[in-house]
XYZ file of C-alpha atoms in Angstrom:
352
model
C -145.541 0.302 166.221
C -144.645 -3.157 165.053
C -143.583 -5.760 167.562
C -146.285 -5.324 170.207
C -149.640 -6.975 169.803
C -152.536 -4.737 170.715
C -156.235 -4.885 170.101
C -158.789 -2.136 170.250
C -159.190 -2.819 173.956
C -162.277 -2.359 176.055
C -163.579 -5.894 175.728
C -166.969 -6.764 174.284
C -168.588 -3.312 174.196
C -165.602 -1.756 172.453
C -165.517 -4.548 169.888
C -169.251 -4.326 169.293
C -169.144 -0.594 168.854
C -166.352 -0.946 166.314
C -167.911 -3.622 164.151
C -171.358 -2.044 164.185
C -169.946 1.348 163.251
C -168.369 -0.147 160.114
C -171.658 -1.505 158.715
C -173.499 0.478 156.099
C -177.076 1.387 157.066
C -178.524 -0.707 154.239
C -176.530 -3.716 155.448
C -177.939 -3.360 158.947
C -181.465 -3.067 157.553
C -180.971 -6.098 155.301
C -179.858 -8.339 158.161
C -182.310 -7.014 160.727
C -179.713 -5.952 163.285
C -181.890 -4.150 165.811
C -179.574 -4.157 168.826
C -178.645 -0.864 170.522
C -175.117 -1.123 169.141
C -176.414 -1.564 165.602
C -179.000 1.161 166.024
C -176.278 3.619 166.999
C -174.560 2.940 163.690
C -177.485 4.171 161.574
C -175.711 7.294 160.413
C -174.077 8.317 157.110
C -171.103 6.135 156.241
C -169.491 7.887 153.318
C -166.358 6.023 152.372
C -166.832 3.398 155.057
C -164.217 0.670 154.686
C -164.364 -2.875 155.964
C -160.862 -4.212 156.412
C -161.489 -7.815 157.469
C -164.519 -10.069 157.333
C -164.222 -13.480 158.984
C -166.169 -16.632 158.191
C -166.723 -19.134 160.962
C -168.087 -22.675 160.560
C -168.907 -24.297 163.896
C -170.563 -27.321 165.479
C -170.725 -27.722 169.256
C -167.890 -25.347 170.168
C -169.345 -23.645 173.253
C -166.147 -24.120 175.283
C -164.025 -21.961 172.983
C -166.350 -19.989 170.681
C -166.836 -16.854 172.751
C -163.087 -16.420 173.262
C -162.534 -16.854 169.533
C -165.072 -14.193 168.613
C -163.887 -11.756 171.280
C -160.255 -12.141 170.239
C -160.808 -11.601 166.534
C -163.137 -8.639 166.999
C -160.601 -7.027 169.302
C -157.846 -7.731 166.778
C -159.568 -5.827 163.988
C -162.090 -8.161 162.374
C -164.985 -5.894 161.393
C -167.714 -8.476 160.920
C -168.275 -12.237 161.142
C -170.439 -14.516 159.048
C -171.074 -17.628 161.109
C -172.545 -20.930 159.940
C -173.961 -23.174 162.649
C -173.945 -26.814 161.519
C -176.416 -28.712 163.719
C -175.069 -27.553 167.082
C -176.966 -28.878 170.094
C -174.931 -27.314 172.917
C -174.640 -23.611 173.739
C -173.025 -22.698 170.410
C -176.230 -21.417 168.804
C -176.983 -19.122 171.744
C -173.496 -17.602 171.586
C -173.743 -16.925 167.858
C -177.217 -15.430 168.237
C -175.944 -13.166 171.020
C -173.324 -11.635 168.755
C -175.889 -11.384 165.963
C -178.098 -9.288 168.243
C -175.101 -7.103 169.041
C -174.586 -6.375 165.346
C -171.254 -8.172 164.951
C -172.295 -11.373 163.202
C -174.652 -12.702 160.561
C -176.050 -16.103 161.535
C -176.587 -18.927 159.062
C -177.946 -22.362 159.928
C -176.818 -25.421 157.973
C -178.909 -28.538 158.539
C -177.004 -30.941 156.281
C -174.889 -33.577 157.983
C -172.234 -34.414 155.364
C -169.614 -31.793 156.280
C -169.577 -30.042 152.898
C -167.247 -27.426 154.338
C -166.054 -26.218 150.948
C -169.603 -25.400 149.827
C -170.628 -23.789 153.097
C -167.508 -21.633 153.442
C -167.695 -20.646 149.764
C -171.259 -19.473 150.411
C -170.027 -17.298 153.261
C -167.128 -15.961 151.172
C -169.505 -14.924 148.395
C -171.819 -13.275 150.908
C -168.872 -11.397 152.425
C -167.815 -10.132 149.013
C -171.269 -9.139 147.762
C -172.586 -7.596 150.969
C -169.532 -6.081 152.615
C -166.691 -5.824 150.043
C -163.922 -6.199 152.658
C -160.250 -5.808 151.886
C -159.613 -9.321 153.221
C -161.635 -12.436 154.091
C -160.254 -14.940 156.582
C -161.741 -18.406 157.050
C -161.583 -19.552 160.641
C -162.472 -22.546 162.778
C -163.483 -22.058 166.409
C -160.204 -23.582 167.614
C -158.031 -21.242 165.517
C -156.728 -17.837 166.626
C -154.978 -15.703 163.965
C -152.041 -14.086 165.723
C -149.987 -11.178 164.275
C -146.328 -12.009 164.866
C -144.818 -8.615 164.008
C -147.705 -6.127 164.087
C -150.032 -4.529 166.593
C -153.121 -6.281 165.239
C -154.531 -8.130 162.235
C -155.317 -4.958 160.322
C -151.698 -3.816 160.478
C -150.462 -7.287 159.545
C -152.640 -7.524 156.435
C -151.539 -4.034 155.416
C -148.052 -5.504 154.886
C -149.223 -7.963 152.222
C -148.031 -6.784 148.786
C -150.857 -5.195 146.812
C -150.475 -7.651 143.939
C -150.942 -10.673 146.254
C -154.548 -11.879 146.159
C -154.293 -14.698 148.704
C -151.940 -15.837 151.434
C -151.279 -19.029 153.379
C -150.826 -18.928 157.128
C -149.029 -21.590 159.158
C -150.700 -23.275 162.127
C -149.159 -24.376 165.410
C -150.880 -26.889 167.697
C -151.167 -26.252 171.422
C -151.179 -29.479 173.425
C -152.904 -30.446 176.679
C -150.724 -31.071 179.716
C -151.720 -33.778 182.157
C -152.242 -31.611 185.218
C -154.753 -29.346 183.417
C -156.492 -31.896 181.214
C -159.554 -32.162 183.479
C -160.602 -28.618 182.573
C -158.192 -27.642 179.823
C -159.397 -24.093 179.253
C -157.258 -22.689 176.475
C -155.858 -20.048 178.821
C -154.177 -22.950 180.639
C -152.754 -24.433 177.439
C -149.411 -22.714 176.942
C -147.265 -25.430 175.325
C -147.233 -25.614 171.551
C -145.299 -27.528 168.939
C -142.474 -25.896 167.014
C -143.589 -27.894 163.970
C -147.054 -29.411 163.980
C -148.185 -32.618 162.300
C -151.676 -34.000 161.767
C -152.926 -37.350 163.058
C -151.312 -39.068 160.060
C -147.885 -37.587 160.946
C -148.037 -35.291 157.947
C -147.263 -31.548 158.086
C -150.276 -29.648 159.346
C -151.790 -27.875 156.306
C -151.778 -24.083 156.195
C -154.964 -22.009 156.108
C -155.870 -19.395 153.507
C -157.020 -15.789 153.544
C -157.841 -13.825 150.407
C -158.976 -10.582 148.903
C -162.348 -10.496 147.084
C -162.092 -12.811 144.068
C -164.325 -13.439 141.031
C -166.304 -16.700 141.228
C -164.553 -17.541 144.488
C -164.446 -21.164 145.661
C -162.847 -22.108 148.978
C -161.323 -25.589 149.192
C -162.330 -28.184 151.767
C -160.400 -27.501 154.953
C -159.882 -23.816 154.011
C -156.437 -24.743 152.682
C -156.717 -23.023 149.292
C -158.967 -20.925 147.099
C -159.964 -20.781 143.410
C -161.083 -17.840 141.299
C -163.043 -18.671 138.183
C -162.022 -22.322 138.443
C -158.290 -21.584 138.680
C -156.303 -22.003 141.882
C -155.070 -18.691 143.234
C -151.403 -18.490 144.168
C -151.099 -18.077 147.941
C -147.560 -17.490 149.216
C -146.774 -18.204 152.843
C -147.163 -15.065 154.963
C -144.960 -15.243 158.037
C -146.361 -12.151 159.749
C -149.311 -14.254 160.886
C -149.435 -17.506 162.830
C -152.571 -19.468 163.690
C -152.662 -20.753 167.256
C -154.560 -24.043 167.028
C -156.311 -25.869 169.901
C -157.756 -29.049 168.343
C -157.494 -31.270 171.451
C -158.826 -29.789 174.681
C -160.621 -32.582 176.534
C -161.423 -36.177 175.676
C -165.145 -35.425 175.699
C -164.631 -32.569 173.230
C -162.396 -34.680 170.992
C -164.659 -37.739 171.009
C -167.746 -35.739 170.151
C -165.969 -33.958 167.319
C -164.558 -37.193 165.912
C -167.860 -39.093 166.124
C -169.922 -36.336 164.521
C -167.302 -35.257 161.987
C -166.183 -38.734 160.993
C -169.737 -39.920 160.436
C -170.513 -36.767 158.437
C -167.523 -37.371 156.153
C -168.729 -40.932 155.665
C -172.059 -39.619 154.384
C -170.403 -37.258 151.905
C -170.433 -38.970 148.509
C -169.057 -35.935 146.673
C -165.611 -35.598 148.247
C -162.749 -38.047 147.509
C -161.996 -40.523 150.284
C -158.560 -38.969 150.902
C -160.146 -35.633 151.857
C -160.578 -35.277 155.617
C -158.002 -37.972 156.263
C -157.392 -36.921 159.874
C -161.076 -37.066 160.793
C -161.512 -40.391 159.006
C -158.476 -41.867 160.748
C -159.608 -40.801 164.209
C -163.142 -41.990 163.501
C -161.749 -45.399 162.602
C -159.804 -45.451 165.872
C -163.002 -44.656 167.740
C -164.844 -47.469 166.008
C -162.030 -49.820 167.028
C -162.139 -48.609 170.627
C -158.665 -47.036 170.424
C -159.404 -43.296 170.395
C -158.867 -43.055 174.164
C -155.410 -44.579 173.815
C -154.548 -42.108 171.059
C -155.792 -39.221 173.214
C -153.632 -40.349 176.139
C -150.590 -40.306 173.843
C -151.234 -36.645 173.025
C -151.229 -35.504 176.651
C -147.923 -34.123 177.860
C -146.488 -34.741 181.303
C -143.898 -32.595 183.071
C -141.032 -34.778 181.895
C -142.016 -34.667 178.227
C -142.604 -30.919 178.418
C -139.139 -30.354 179.871
C -137.482 -32.588 177.300
C -139.374 -30.965 174.429
C -138.486 -27.459 175.565
C -134.831 -28.444 175.816
C -134.830 -30.042 172.334
C -136.691 -27.128 170.818
C -139.581 -29.285 169.611
C -141.918 -27.585 172.113
C -142.352 -23.894 172.900
C -143.846 -22.317 176.004
C -145.999 -19.521 174.556
C -148.030 -17.339 176.922
C -149.063 -14.646 174.452
C -152.655 -15.681 173.733
C -153.240 -16.621 177.372
C -152.292 -13.128 178.533
C -154.278 -11.512 175.732
C -157.463 -13.431 176.530
C -157.104 -12.813 180.257
C -156.752 -9.117 179.461
C -159.918 -9.180 177.388
C -161.693 -10.867 180.257
C -160.693 -7.978 182.488
C -162.274 -5.616 179.985
C -159.303 -3.385 179.279
C -156.693 -2.895 176.591
C -154.083 -5.655 176.632
C -151.088 -3.439 176.068
C -149.062 -5.590 178.474
C -149.406 -8.766 176.391
C -145.837 -9.036 175.218
C -144.124 -7.690 178.335
C -146.117 -10.024 180.580
C -145.111 -13.100 178.607
C -141.369 -12.556 178.567
C -139.176 -15.140 180.175
C -137.344 -14.506 183.447
C -133.901 -12.882 183.184
C -131.426 -15.238 181.638
C -134.134 -17.150 179.722
C -135.474 -14.304 177.626
C -136.108 -14.846 173.938
C -137.858 -12.863 171.238
C -141.613 -12.345 171.489
C -142.182 -13.709 174.967
C -141.401 -17.309 174.039
C -139.254 -19.756 175.903
């Protein structure tokens, strides 16, 4: 029922079996999915339904990518279309692995001007024409779409009114804490902001998900969507929350800022106010001040305690427990119970 977050369970093999079994035989043949999991799915699929297709645009995200894919497959995403933009770490190998398993279609993008709107729109159109899913979600590697009131993403999207063609989903930033910053695996990042701002101290923009739309165009940043040149109304949907991990280590941040900021600088098509966060951080890096900014983002024990007391910070263990459960290869039915506060500190949903 509603209120407990559950996935399909079983880890990678369960997720692979699920997503491969949803693909039509002609789709598998078209994309050359010759893995054992895909081969097993070559059987009649009368009335096969794809609930959720996810697009994923990545560049050098090896530290978080596998957890992102595993989580969303376990949560009910049927198939992923992934665009690899010039990665030179282990990102390409991870994407190719899931392609071989029949869960992902791999695209390579060799341009270096961060035309995210064009690249994600291409994936959205491919999702619609090839798979006809009920919903398409547009995800970054550092974003985890969490159902706040349902067992999984499929159940959450089932609660969207039938006349609603697109929704907006709020994001919440998780922050690094000083004693874990050396490694900063996301399973050790359990402090998030009650209300997140971007680097310019502006409200963090929501992300969009949508049903198949005619002449679909996804906006830069995945913050909105057009159909036939007209912006589609996208009411805020509070049954989903995106857990966001934009700052994990200084090395990760610096590389992202240098590559992304320079790419935005080469883009002559987008207005200069688009990508303001990346441009701002890139300017700090050029001035030698990015390290100082990074240090300001790291929490210490005193600031964590004060933020929890004020209510500006929240200790949230839900994704940590879920991912650890996936790593153990079994259903994470204990996610919510395991994250509840000690007696006397208990609040709704395992938060404190």
